[in-house]
Coordinates of C-alpha atoms in Angstrom, one line a residue:
Chain A
X974 CA 33.6 16.3 8.8
X975 CA 33.1 19.2 11.1
X976 CA 33.6 21.8 8.4
X977 CA 31.1 19.9 6.2
X978 CA 28.4 20.1 8.9
X979 CA 28.8 23.8 9.3
X980 CA 27.8 24.4 5.7
X981 CA 24.5 22.5 5.9
X982 CA 21.2 23.4 7.6
X983 CA 20.7 19.7 8.3
X984 CA 21.0 18.1 11.7
X985 CA 24.0 16.1 12.8
X986 CA 23.4 12.5 11.8
X987 CA 24.3 11.0 15.2
X988 CA 21.8 13.2 17.1
X989 CA 19.2 12.7 14.4
X990 CA 19.6 8.9 14.7
X991 CA 19.2 9.1 18.5
X992 CA 16.1 11.2 18.1
X993 CA 14.5 8.9 15.5
X994 CA 15.4 5.7 17.5
X995 CA 13.6 7.4 20.4
X996 CA 10.5 7.8 18.3
X997 CA 10.8 4.2 17.0
X998 CA 11.1 2.8 20.6
X999 CA 8.1 5.0 21.6
X1000 CA 6.2 3.4 18.7
X1001 CA 7.1 -0.1 19.8
X1002 CA 6.0 0.7 23.3
X1003 CA 2.6 2.3 22.3
X1004 CA 1.7 0.4 19.1
X1005 CA 4.1 -2.2 17.7
X1006 CA 6.5 -2.2 14.7
X1007 CA 6.2 1.0 12.7
X1008 CA 5.4 0.8 9.0
X1009 CA 4.6 3.2 6.2
X1010 CA 3.8 1.1 3.1
X1011 CA 0.9 -0.4 4.9
X1012 CA -0.6 3.2 5.1
X1013 CA -0.9 3.0 1.3
X1014 CA -3.0 -0.1 1.6
X1015 CA -5.2 1.5 4.2
X1016 CA -5.6 4.5 1.9
X1017 CA -6.5 2.5 -1.1
X1018 CA -8.8 0.2 1.0
X1019 CA -10.6 3.3 2.3
X1020 CA -11.2 4.5 -1.3
X1021 CA -12.4 1.1 -2.5
X1022 CA -14.7 0.7 0.4
X1023 CA -16.6 3.6 -1.0
X1024 CA -16.5 3.0 -4.7
X1025 CA -16.3 -0.9 -4.8
X1026 CA -17.0 -2.4 -1.3
X1027 CA -17.5 -5.9 -2.8
X1028 CA -14.1 -5.9 -4.5
X1029 CA -12.3 -4.6 -1.4
X1030 CA -13.9 -7.4 0.7
X1031 CA -12.9 -10.0 -1.9
X1032 CA -9.2 -9.3 -1.9
X1033 CA -6.9 -10.9 0.7
X1034 CA -4.5 -7.9 0.6
X1035 CA -7.2 -5.5 1.8
X1036 CA -8.5 -8.0 4.4
X1037 CA -5.1 -8.3 6.0
X1038 CA -4.5 -4.5 6.6
X1039 CA -6.9 -2.2 8.5
X1040 CA -8.7 0.6 6.7
X1041 CA -8.4 4.3 7.2
X1042 CA -9.5 4.5 10.8
X1043 CA -6.2 3.0 12.0
X1044 CA -2.8 3.8 13.4
X1045 CA -1.2 3.0 10.1
X1046 CA -3.3 5.6 8.2
X1047 CA -2.8 8.2 11.0
X1048 CA 0.9 7.6 10.9
X1049 CA 1.4 8.4 7.2
X1050 CA -0.9 11.5 7.5
X1051 CA 1.2 12.5 10.5
X1052 CA 4.3 12.1 8.4
X1053 CA 2.9 14.6 5.9
X1054 CA 2.1 17.1 8.7
X1055 CA 5.6 16.6 10.2
X1056 CA 7.1 17.2 6.8
X1057 CA 5.0 20.3 6.4
X1058 CA 6.0 21.7 9.9
X1059 CA 9.7 20.9 9.3
X1060 CA 9.6 22.5 5.8
X1061 CA 7.9 25.7 7.1
X1062 CA 10.7 26.1 9.7
X1063 CA 13.6 25.3 7.3
X1064 CA 16.0 27.7 5.5
X1065 CA 16.4 25.8 2.3
X1066 CA 13.6 26.2 -0.3
X1067 CA 12.2 23.0 -1.8
X1068 CA 12.4 22.2 -5.5
X1069 CA 10.0 20.3 -7.7
X1070 CA 12.9 19.0 -9.9
X1071 CA 16.0 17.9 -7.9
X1072 CA 19.4 19.6 -8.9
X1073 CA 21.1 16.3 -9.9
X1074 CA 18.0 15.3 -12.0
X1075 CA 17.9 18.7 -13.8
X1076 CA 21.6 18.4 -14.6
X1077 CA 21.1 15.1 -16.3
X1078 CA 17.6 15.4 -17.8
X1079 CA 16.9 19.1 -18.0
X1080 CA 14.3 21.2 -16.2
X1081 CA 11.2 19.4 -17.7
X1082 CA 8.7 18.9 -14.9
X1083 CA 6.7 16.4 -16.9
X1084 CA 9.7 14.2 -17.3
X1085 CA 10.6 14.3 -13.6
X1086 CA 7.0 13.8 -12.4
X1087 CA 6.7 10.8 -14.8
X1088 CA 9.8 9.2 -13.4
X1089 CA 8.7 10.0 -9.8
X1090 CA 5.3 8.3 -10.6
X1091 CA 7.0 5.1 -12.0
X1092 CA 9.4 5.0 -9.1
X1093 CA 6.5 5.3 -6.7
X1094 CA 4.7 2.5 -8.4
X1095 CA 7.8 0.3 -8.2
X1096 CA 8.6 1.0 -4.5
X1097 CA 5.1 0.2 -3.4
X1098 CA 4.7 -2.9 -5.6
X1099 CA 8.0 -4.2 -4.2
X1100 CA 7.1 -3.2 -0.6
X1101 CA 3.8 -5.0 -0.8
X1102 CA 5.4 -8.1 -2.2
X1103 CA 8.0 -8.2 0.5
X1104 CA 5.5 -7.2 3.2
X1105 CA 7.2 -3.9 4.1
X1106 CA 9.4 -1.0 3.0
X1107 CA 12.5 0.9 4.2
X1108 CA 10.7 1.5 7.5
X1109 CA 8.3 -1.4 7.8
X1110 CA 10.8 -4.1 6.7
X1111 CA 14.4 -2.8 6.8
X1112 CA 14.2 -0.6 9.9
X1113 CA 11.4 -2.3 11.9
X1114 CA 12.6 -5.8 10.8
X1115 CA 16.2 -5.2 11.6
X1116 CA 15.4 -3.6 14.9
X1117 CA 13.6 -6.9 15.8
X1118 CA 16.7 -8.8 14.5
X1119 CA 14.7 -10.3 11.6
X1120 CA 16.8 -11.7 8.8
X1121 CA 14.1 -10.6 6.3
X1122 CA 14.8 -7.0 7.2
X1123 CA 18.6 -7.4 6.9
X1124 CA 18.3 -9.2 3.6
X1125 CA 15.8 -6.7 2.1
X1126 CA 17.9 -3.8 3.4
X1127 CA 21.1 -5.1 1.8
X1128 CA 19.5 -5.7 -1.6
X1129 CA 17.5 -2.3 -1.8
X1130 CA 20.7 -0.3 -1.0
X1131 CA 22.8 -2.2 -3.5
X1132 CA 20.2 -2.0 -6.3
X1133 CA 19.4 1.6 -5.6
X1134 CA 23.1 2.5 -5.8
X1135 CA 23.4 0.7 -9.1
X1136 CA 20.2 2.2 -10.5
X1137 CA 21.3 5.8 -9.6
X1138 CA 24.6 5.2 -11.4
X1139 CA 22.8 4.1 -14.5
X1140 CA 20.2 6.9 -14.2
X1141 CA 22.7 9.8 -13.5
X1142 CA 25.8 8.5 -15.2
X1143 CA 28.7 10.8 -14.7
X1144 CA 26.5 13.9 -14.1
X1145 CA 26.4 13.3 -10.3
X1146 CA 30.1 13.5 -10.1
X1147 CA 30.5 16.9 -11.8
X1148 CA 29.2 18.8 -8.7
X1149 CA 31.7 20.4 -6.4
Chain B
X1055 CA -9.1 2.9 18.6
X1056 CA -9.2 6.7 19.0
X1057 CA -6.1 6.5 21.1
X1058 CA -4.4 4.6 18.4
X1059 CA -5.2 7.3 15.9
X1060 CA -3.8 10.0 18.1
X1061 CA -0.7 7.9 18.8
X1062 CA -0.2 7.2 15.1
X1063 CA -0.6 10.9 14.2
X1064 CA 1.8 12.1 16.9
X1065 CA 4.4 9.4 16.0
X1066 CA 4.1 10.3 12.3
X1067 CA 4.5 14.0 13.0
X1068 CA 7.7 13.4 15.0
X1069 CA 9.0 10.9 12.5
X1070 CA 8.3 13.2 9.5
X1071 CA 9.9 16.2 11.2
X1072 CA 13.1 14.3 12.0
X1073 CA 13.5 12.7 8.5
X1074 CA 13.1 16.1 6.9
X1075 CA 15.8 17.5 9.2
X1076 CA 18.3 14.9 8.2
X1077 CA 17.5 15.5 4.5
X1078 CA 15.8 12.1 3.8
X1079 CA 12.9 14.0 2.1
X1080 CA 15.3 15.7 -0.3
X1081 CA 15.6 13.5 -3.4
X1082 CA 18.8 15.4 -4.4
X1083 CA 20.5 14.4 -1.2
X1084 CA 19.1 10.9 -1.5
X1085 CA 20.5 10.5 -5.1
X1086 CA 23.9 11.8 -3.8
X1087 CA 23.7 9.2 -1.0
X1088 CA 23.1 6.5 -3.6
X1089 CA 25.9 7.8 -5.8
X1090 CA 28.3 7.5 -2.7
X1091 CA 28.9 11.2 -2.6
X1092 CA 27.0 12.2 0.6
X1093 CA 27.2 9.8 3.5
X1094 CA 24.7 11.4 5.9
X1095 CA 21.4 9.6 5.1
X1096 CA 22.7 6.0 4.9
X1097 CA 24.8 6.3 8.1
X1098 CA 21.9 8.0 9.8
X1099 CA 19.7 5.0 8.8
X1100 CA 22.0 2.3 10.0
X1101 CA 22.8 4.0 13.2
X1102 CA 19.1 4.5 13.9
X1103 CA 18.6 0.8 13.6
X1104 CA 21.5 0.1 15.9
X1105 CA 20.0 2.4 18.6
X1106 CA 16.5 1.1 18.0
X1107 CA 17.6 -2.5 18.4
X1108 CA 19.1 -1.7 21.8
X1109 CA 16.1 0.4 22.7
X1110 CA 13.8 -2.5 21.9
X1111 CA 15.9 -4.9 23.9
X1112 CA 15.5 -2.6 26.9
X1113 CA 11.7 -2.4 26.3
X1114 CA 11.6 -6.2 26.1
X1115 CA 13.4 -6.4 29.5
X1116 CA 10.6 -4.4 31.1
X1117 CA 7.5 -5.5 29.2
X1118 CA 6.1 -7.3 26.3
X1119 CA 6.0 -4.9 23.3
X1120 CA 4.1 -6.2 20.2
X1121 CA 6.6 -7.5 17.6
X1122 CA 6.0 -8.8 14.1
X1123 CA 8.8 -10.8 12.5
X1124 CA 8.2 -11.1 8.7
X1125 CA 9.3 -14.4 7.1
X1126 CA 12.3 -14.4 4.8
X1127 CA 11.3 -15.6 1.4
X1128 CA 14.5 -16.0 -0.6
X1129 CA 12.7 -15.4 -3.9
X1130 CA 9.9 -13.0 -3.0
X1131 CA 11.9 -10.8 -0.6
X1132 CA 14.8 -10.7 -3.1
X1133 CA 12.7 -9.9 -6.1
X1134 CA 10.7 -7.3 -4.1
X1135 CA 13.9 -5.7 -3.0
X1136 CA 15.2 -5.5 -6.6
X1137 CA 12.0 -3.8 -7.8
X1138 CA 12.1 -1.5 -4.7
X1139 CA 15.7 -0.6 -5.3
X1140 CA 15.1 0.3 -9.0
X1141 CA 12.2 2.5 -7.9
X1142 CA 14.1 4.1 -5.0
X1143 CA 17.1 4.9 -7.3
X1144 CA 14.7 6.4 -9.9
X1145 CA 12.6 8.6 -7.6
X1146 CA 14.8 9.2 -4.5
X1147 CA 11.8 8.7 -2.3
X1148 CA 10.6 5.8 0.0
X1149 CA 7.0 4.9 0.9
X1150 CA 7.5 6.9 4.1
X1151 CA 9.6 9.8 3.0
X1152 CA 7.3 10.7 0.1
X1153 CA 4.5 11.6 2.6
X1154 CA 6.8 13.9 4.5
X1155 CA 8.2 15.3 1.3
X1156 CA 4.7 15.9 -0.1
X1157 CA 3.9 17.8 3.1
X1158 CA 7.1 19.8 2.7
X1159 CA 5.7 20.9 -0.6
X1160 CA 7.7 18.9 -3.1
X1161 CA 5.6 18.3 -6.2
X1162 CA 7.6 15.3 -7.5
X1163 CA 6.9 13.6 -4.1
X1164 CA 3.1 13.9 -4.8
X1165 CA 3.6 12.0 -8.0
X1166 CA 5.6 9.3 -6.2
X1167 CA 2.7 9.1 -3.7
X1168 CA 0.2 8.7 -6.5
X1169 CA 2.3 6.1 -8.3
X1170 CA 2.6 4.3 -5.0
X1171 CA -1.2 4.2 -4.6
X1172 CA -1.5 2.7 -8.1
X1173 CA 1.4 0.2 -7.3
X1174 CA -0.4 -0.8 -4.1
X1175 CA -3.7 -1.4 -6.0
X1176 CA -2.0 -3.4 -8.7
X1177 CA -0.2 -5.6 -6.2
X1178 CA -3.4 -6.1 -4.2
X1179 CA -5.1 -7.3 -7.3
X1180 CA -2.2 -9.8 -8.0
X1181 CA -1.7 -10.9 -4.3
X1182 CA -3.6 -14.2 -4.7
X1183 CA -1.5 -15.1 -7.8
X1184 CA 1.9 -13.9 -6.7
X1185 CA 2.1 -14.9 -3.0
X1186 CA 1.7 -18.7 -3.6
X1187 CA 4.1 -18.7 -6.5
X1188 CA 6.9 -16.3 -5.3
X1189 CA 6.6 -16.0 -1.6
X1190 CA 5.6 -19.3 0.0
X1191 CA 7.8 -21.9 -1.8
X1192 CA 11.1 -20.2 -0.9
X1193 CA 10.1 -19.0 2.5
X1194 CA 12.5 -20.0 5.3
X1195 CA 10.1 -18.6 8.0
X1196 CA 10.4 -15.8 10.5
X1197 CA 14.1 -16.3 11.2
X1198 CA 16.0 -13.9 13.4
X1199 CA 19.5 -13.3 14.8
X1200 CA 18.2 -14.7 18.0
X1201 CA 17.8 -18.0 16.3
X1202 CA 21.2 -17.8 14.8
X1203 CA 23.0 -16.8 18.0
X1204 CA 20.8 -18.5 20.4
X1205 CA 20.2 -15.4 22.6
X1206 CA 18.3 -12.2 22.1
X1207 CA 20.7 -10.0 24.0
X1208 CA 23.7 -11.3 22.1
X1209 CA 21.9 -11.0 18.8
X1210 CA 20.9 -7.3 19.5
X1211 CA 24.4 -6.3 20.5
X1212 CA 25.9 -8.0 17.5
X1213 CA 23.5 -6.2 15.2
X1214 CA 24.0 -2.9 17.0
X1215 CA 27.8 -3.1 16.8
X1216 CA 27.7 -4.4 13.2
X1217 CA 25.5 -1.4 12.2
X1218 CA 27.6 1.1 14.0
X1219 CA 30.6 -0.3 12.1
X1220 CA 28.6 0.1 8.9
X1221 CA 27.9 3.8 9.8
X1222 CA 31.6 4.3 10.3
X1223 CA 32.5 2.6 7.1
X1224 CA 30.0 4.6 5.1
X1225 CA 31.7 7.7 6.4
X1226 CA 35.0 6.4 5.1
X1227 CA 33.8 5.2 1.7
X1228 CA 31.3 7.9 0.8
X1229 CA 31.8 11.6 0.4
X1230 CA 35.2 11.7 -1.3
X1231 CA 33.9 14.1 -3.9
X1232 CA 33.1 17.1 -1.7
X1233 CA 29.8 18.0 -0.1
X1234 CA 26.7 19.9 -1.0
X1235 CA 23.2 19.6 0.3

């Protein structure tokens, strides 16, 4: 385990878990349960309030989540800034097509972007049906001891593991 | 309201920075986690929950933080999780990580973000149809471990110890095929 950690520019998982738990407890103390899929609703709501205000007003899903001038929207924008700052100060360059994907499906960006788009559609459709995502339901929910969070977490991990086996087949295993 | 926006922004920056540093914004690392080859992300996630649950317990001992317990709907939460799992396995991003990864400069994350906005809009359109059919009939309400064990402190410790054991087990079961970022 120690030799493995030396090879990677990533943080140790235990310290990182402590750091993120600190941020989560800070969020509970200053706002409430953290969530990120709700930020998508705030974003779409803000867009619709400009182009189709009547429609946004008529739909329950937009009525139940605050619009762009909210903690939820600021949080997801903050995530993008945090990712930007972290990426700028990181040794490893980013790729538009992940290695394991390229090994299985080739370097086509269009193919990867299409799959990424469909995947994005599915994770948000699922999150909005459940009422939260990895953060808003699994992490937030489980932190509050909610059975919904534990149930959602167990199923998303299981299904994602199965899906990646089907998507990548044996290619994932060929790496050193 | 303005304070909320600054707090949200600050929390998001800290959150996004940390998840990049553990590799959760790297879809290659996420795929290897799902393929049981790289244990770092899943054990980081479950250990984060273990620490957070104890942290929240401490917070509740000193004040009244706002909590929101979502109901468990056997059917809707289950179906939603299956749809989510398929999408997660396919893209390697979550609704949170795709923002940080897009900020990091990953182009495929931008497409996941766009797909997510469309998925959100489509669900919002169907909300009035789907929630009464899928969510409400099989909902068992906002059940928690506190209800099951009769005591919040006991529930939190059981969860924290259980998740710490999960983190340990993931380390045993994952990563038998070498390691690469």
